Amino acid sequence: MTLLAPALQAFFTGRLITQRNSSPQTIAAYRDTFRLLLCFAHQQTGKQPFQLDIDDLHAPLIGAFLNHLEEDRGNSPRTRNARLGAIHSFYRFAALEHPEHAATIARVMAIPTKRHERNTVSHLDLDEIKVLLAAPDRGTWLGRRDHALLVLMIQTGVRVSELVGLRVCDVHLGTGAHIRVTGKGRKKRSTTLTRETVQVLRAWLKERQGQAEEPLFPTRQGRSLSRYTVGLLVSKHTATAAGNCQSLKTKRVTPHTLRHTNAMLLRAKNVDIATIALWLGHESTQTTHIYEHADPALKEQAIARTAPLGAKPGRYRPSDTLLAFLNEL
């Protein structure tokens, strides 16, 4: 066995799990990165994963792996950068534990993240929201579950990972109705519910009849929905709604689109960016500023303050002192 295998084991058990107490989601993402990388290295070198050394995973091979992710697996630059971040994290650990490989590690650490285009924020308008919420067949158990799920996502802006983690005991429908959410970095927050959402959830919980620790939105078998399944549900009901709303046919609606929709609804009500950041569970308001860029009302206000094209420059002077006096009253 070479140094790579024990180094990877120490990285996951010692660094990520013991020292950093990383979340299961982080560990799973890093695990998947190295599973893909080791399989790619096996194809390139002919060595079994347990035979690979740290120097076998050199910068040219890592670069080829990143290109493979985009060209062969169809991953986006964001996914490529996330995989590279996991690799960099391991090599920072390896630099301390195995300084004899410093040259290889330095070259890998020098691989930069890839710049990429930032798409405009996709969100639903009020008419599209109404049509989407009417799409589930509320004559069935699954339809009532999906309707309650969509209402909660649009009104609270929870992440799909937060949604599938909600339990019955996380919903409080009395005075100050809210849900308790565990977000990124295991940060907990409370999100207030509107009267409409309270009514929908109260009816759903009455029908749900679940124990406190059971999932709020279960499968038929009583298990938690997966993030993938929630994505399929959103796509399914969007396709149904598109039959009654032409604009939905041109939009790719995902669970994150519903999160953006919630933020844009708050922005339309002139809620400040700091409050929206707290509402969505953002670590920094820099992330939330994308909604200012997407807000057409802000741009309309800016246009209203500009002078018309072709207007003669210069300071305005009233033509009549009496009218000027009356205008200033």
XYZ file of C-alpha atoms in Angstrom:
329
model
C 0.000 0.000 0.000
C 1.347 3.427 -0.969
C 1.059 6.708 0.926
C -2.070 7.858 -0.888
C -4.468 5.332 0.660
C -3.584 6.007 4.334
C -3.378 9.752 3.606
C -6.919 9.753 2.199
C -8.206 7.692 5.116
C -6.574 10.093 7.596
C -7.995 13.064 5.697
C -11.566 11.785 5.935
C -11.491 10.316 9.448
C -8.985 12.609 11.147
C -9.413 15.946 9.403
C -13.002 16.080 8.131
C -14.847 13.948 10.693
C -12.833 14.386 13.909
C -11.166 17.795 13.672
C -13.603 19.759 11.522
C -16.787 17.825 12.353
C -17.870 18.334 8.746
C -21.486 17.778 7.806
C -22.570 14.503 6.158
C -23.270 16.477 2.959
C -19.680 17.793 2.832
C -18.217 14.352 3.484
C -20.421 12.812 0.788
C -19.413 15.495 -1.749
C -15.688 14.982 -1.020
C -16.124 11.201 -1.137
C -17.745 11.366 -4.570
C -14.942 13.607 -5.840
C -12.230 11.118 -4.905
C -14.198 8.143 -6.172
C -14.350 9.811 -9.574
C -10.709 10.898 -9.415
C -9.376 7.453 -8.446
C -11.380 5.751 -11.201
C -10.053 8.285 -13.714
C -6.467 7.804 -12.461
C -6.877 4.021 -12.790
C -7.907 4.440 -16.435
C -4.985 6.772 -17.147
C -2.208 4.915 -15.303
C -3.392 1.304 -15.257
C -2.779 1.170 -11.497
C -5.405 0.019 -9.026
C -6.517 2.772 -6.618
C -4.670 1.210 -3.657
C -1.462 1.194 -5.734
C -1.560 4.907 -6.511
C 0.890 7.251 -4.813
C 0.500 10.982 -4.176
C 2.942 11.727 -7.009
C 0.689 9.754 -9.388
C -2.013 12.362 -8.873
C 0.120 15.149 -10.294
C -1.049 18.452 -11.763
C -1.351 17.281 -15.418
C -3.502 14.323 -14.356
C -5.683 16.524 -12.134
C -6.065 18.982 -15.011
C -7.074 16.159 -17.357
C -9.573 14.948 -14.746
C -11.183 18.393 -14.524
C -11.471 18.526 -18.322
C -13.002 15.037 -18.251
C -15.682 16.256 -15.852
C -16.763 19.010 -18.233
C -16.270 17.349 -21.608
C -17.232 13.725 -20.932
C -19.540 13.940 -17.909
C -21.171 17.218 -18.938
C -20.523 18.942 -15.607
C -20.795 22.706 -15.328
C -17.840 24.952 -14.385
C -19.444 25.324 -10.941
C -19.293 21.562 -10.398
C -15.739 21.490 -11.737
C -14.719 24.150 -9.233
C -16.426 22.293 -6.384
C -14.478 19.112 -7.242
C -11.259 21.113 -7.419
C -12.038 22.611 -4.003
C -12.250 19.120 -2.491
C -8.923 18.170 -4.105
C -7.259 21.350 -2.842
C -8.527 20.633 0.667
C -6.911 17.186 0.623
C -3.620 18.528 -0.741
C -3.457 21.204 1.968
C -3.743 18.383 4.482
C -1.153 16.290 2.615
C 1.310 19.205 2.578
C 1.522 19.046 6.383
C 1.587 15.262 6.672
C 3.850 14.451 3.708
C 6.208 17.375 2.984
C 8.395 15.078 0.844
C 5.751 15.505 -1.885
C 5.842 19.305 -1.657
C 6.667 19.841 -5.330
C 3.700 17.797 -6.596
C 1.376 19.358 -4.028
C 2.440 22.917 -4.908
C 1.709 22.366 -8.600
C -1.751 20.941 -7.846
C -2.510 23.810 -5.468
C -1.619 26.242 -8.262
C -4.484 24.957 -10.468
C -6.980 27.866 -10.506
C -10.738 27.771 -10.353
C -12.471 28.379 -13.649
C -14.340 31.580 -14.334
C -17.851 31.150 -15.688
C -20.873 33.113 -16.780
C -23.394 34.077 -14.126
C -26.918 33.614 -15.360
C -29.682 36.024 -14.494
C -31.907 35.020 -11.604
C -34.816 32.898 -12.849
C -38.018 33.333 -10.853
C -41.782 33.095 -11.236
C -44.202 35.996 -11.386
C -47.518 36.044 -9.521
C -49.547 34.558 -12.390
C -47.046 31.719 -12.819
C -47.101 31.034 -9.071
C -50.893 30.721 -9.062
C -50.896 28.328 -12.008
C -48.117 26.196 -10.512
C -49.878 25.892 -7.140
C -53.055 24.807 -8.931
C -51.221 22.065 -10.863
C -51.209 19.241 -8.236
C -54.392 17.160 -8.156
C -55.690 17.873 -4.675
C -58.183 15.057 -5.010
C -55.332 12.637 -4.203
C -53.050 12.225 -1.187
C -49.942 12.821 -3.291
C -51.485 15.920 -4.850
C -52.292 17.422 -1.446
C -48.765 16.641 -0.254
C -47.220 18.253 -3.326
C -49.450 21.332 -3.034
C -48.424 21.861 0.597
C -44.776 21.299 -0.364
C -44.895 23.891 -3.175
C -46.689 26.453 -1.003
C -44.061 26.073 1.725
C -41.132 26.336 -0.704
C -42.436 29.487 -2.389
C -43.452 31.236 0.832
C -40.336 30.428 2.887
C -37.602 30.083 0.239
C -36.105 27.021 1.952
C -33.378 25.111 0.168
C -34.364 21.689 -1.136
C -31.888 20.082 1.306
C -33.610 21.954 4.141
C -37.055 20.936 2.909
C -36.362 17.191 2.835
C -34.892 17.437 6.349
C -38.042 18.970 7.879
C -39.815 16.860 10.476
C -43.331 17.161 11.850
C -41.970 18.668 15.080
C -40.248 21.460 13.115
C -43.627 23.033 12.265
C -45.240 25.396 14.802
C -48.681 26.685 13.827
C -49.727 28.544 16.993
C -48.982 32.166 17.818
C -45.947 33.286 15.815
C -46.288 30.395 13.354
C -42.928 29.300 11.918
C -40.778 26.384 10.852
C -37.376 25.547 12.289
C -34.815 24.936 9.567
C -31.307 23.489 9.682
C -29.386 25.141 6.852
C -25.875 25.099 5.417
C -23.129 24.693 7.979
C -25.780 23.288 10.348
C -26.941 26.815 11.111
C -30.460 26.824 12.540
C -33.030 29.518 11.812
C -36.755 30.091 12.171
C -38.831 31.152 9.177
C -42.188 32.822 9.726
C -45.274 31.420 8.001
C -48.071 33.442 6.403
C -51.727 32.861 7.280
C -52.310 31.084 3.947
C -49.381 28.727 4.509
C -50.536 28.005 8.067
C -53.952 26.950 6.756
C -52.415 24.647 4.144
C -49.994 23.056 6.617
C -52.644 22.653 9.302
C -54.824 20.690 6.870
C -51.823 18.665 5.730
C -50.677 17.791 9.266
C -54.203 16.729 10.182
C -54.172 14.333 7.247
C -50.504 13.409 7.686
C -51.012 12.092 11.270
C -47.256 11.669 11.711
C -45.107 11.307 14.803
C -42.907 14.239 15.852
C -39.675 12.835 14.411
C -41.154 11.656 11.123
C -40.608 13.594 7.863
C -43.058 16.395 7.142
C -43.390 15.375 3.479
C -42.944 11.594 3.242
C -43.061 9.144 0.383
C -45.874 6.594 0.181
C -43.673 4.303 2.283
C -43.203 6.965 4.981
C -39.569 7.744 4.162
C -38.094 11.194 3.548
C -38.177 12.539 0.016
C -34.804 12.876 -1.674
C -33.604 16.113 -3.246
C -33.745 14.405 -6.632
C -37.383 13.414 -6.097
C -38.363 16.956 -5.107
C -36.750 18.188 -8.325
C -38.809 15.699 -10.326
C -41.990 16.802 -8.559
C -41.342 20.464 -9.330
C -40.620 19.653 -12.991
C -43.727 17.464 -13.239
C -46.094 20.103 -11.886
C -44.409 22.847 -13.929
C -45.072 20.817 -17.088
C -48.735 20.499 -16.073
C -48.992 24.211 -15.273
C -47.379 25.153 -18.596
C -50.546 23.972 -20.333
C -52.323 26.971 -18.839
C -49.417 29.431 -18.825
C -47.367 30.029 -21.965
C -44.490 31.751 -20.152
C -43.734 28.594 -18.133
C -42.945 26.724 -21.346
C -39.802 28.818 -21.793
C -38.602 28.516 -18.185
C -36.614 25.756 -16.524
C -38.178 25.639 -13.067
C -36.202 23.894 -10.309
C -36.498 23.902 -6.503
C -33.904 26.689 -6.469
C -36.098 28.711 -8.846
C -38.775 28.676 -6.143
C -36.182 29.921 -3.642
C -35.319 32.771 -6.010
C -39.045 33.457 -6.387
C -39.428 33.937 -2.640
C -36.503 36.363 -2.555
C -37.889 38.381 -5.464
C -41.309 38.576 -3.781
C -39.627 39.998 -0.681
C -37.612 42.425 -2.789
C -40.797 43.596 -4.543
C -42.145 44.537 -1.109
C -39.008 46.695 -0.533
C -37.589 44.335 2.102
C -33.926 45.284 2.568
C -31.110 43.001 1.464
C -29.835 42.304 5.000
C -33.257 41.012 6.055
C -33.559 38.844 2.926
C -30.109 37.392 3.665
C -31.221 36.432 7.191
C -34.501 35.049 5.836
C -32.745 32.822 3.288
C -29.939 31.781 5.627
C -27.148 33.370 3.556
C -23.745 33.567 5.199
C -23.082 36.976 3.636
C -25.201 39.703 2.062
C -22.880 39.552 -0.972
C -24.760 36.415 -2.033
C -28.090 38.218 -1.678
C -27.109 41.196 -3.863
C -27.967 39.155 -6.980
C -31.616 39.978 -6.266
C -30.899 43.699 -6.523
C -29.416 43.124 -9.975
C -32.519 41.140 -10.962
C -35.067 43.603 -9.568
C -36.609 45.538 -12.511
C -38.172 48.093 -10.151
C -34.728 49.367 -9.121
C -33.772 49.833 -12.768
C -37.055 51.632 -13.475
C -36.383 54.005 -10.581
C -32.906 54.722 -11.957
C -34.325 55.457 -15.422
C -36.905 57.812 -13.895
C -34.100 59.890 -12.374
C -32.217 60.370 -15.645
C -32.722 63.271 -18.026
C -34.491 62.583 -21.343
C -32.231 62.013 -24.349
C -31.594 65.273 -26.200
C -32.469 67.482 -23.213
C -30.493 70.713 -23.077
C -27.965 70.563 -20.233
C -27.856 73.229 -17.571
C -29.432 74.224 -14.284
C -33.205 74.684 -14.279
C -34.370 78.287 -13.758
C -38.053 79.029 -13.123
C -39.600 81.344 -15.673
C -41.816 83.056 -13.138
C -40.847 83.981 -9.576
C -44.435 83.825 -8.338
C -44.965 80.282 -9.675
C -41.610 79.265 -8.255
C -42.690 80.596 -4.843
C -45.978 78.677 -5.013
C -44.226 75.449 -6.112
C -41.945 75.608 -3.098
C -44.791 75.856 -0.575
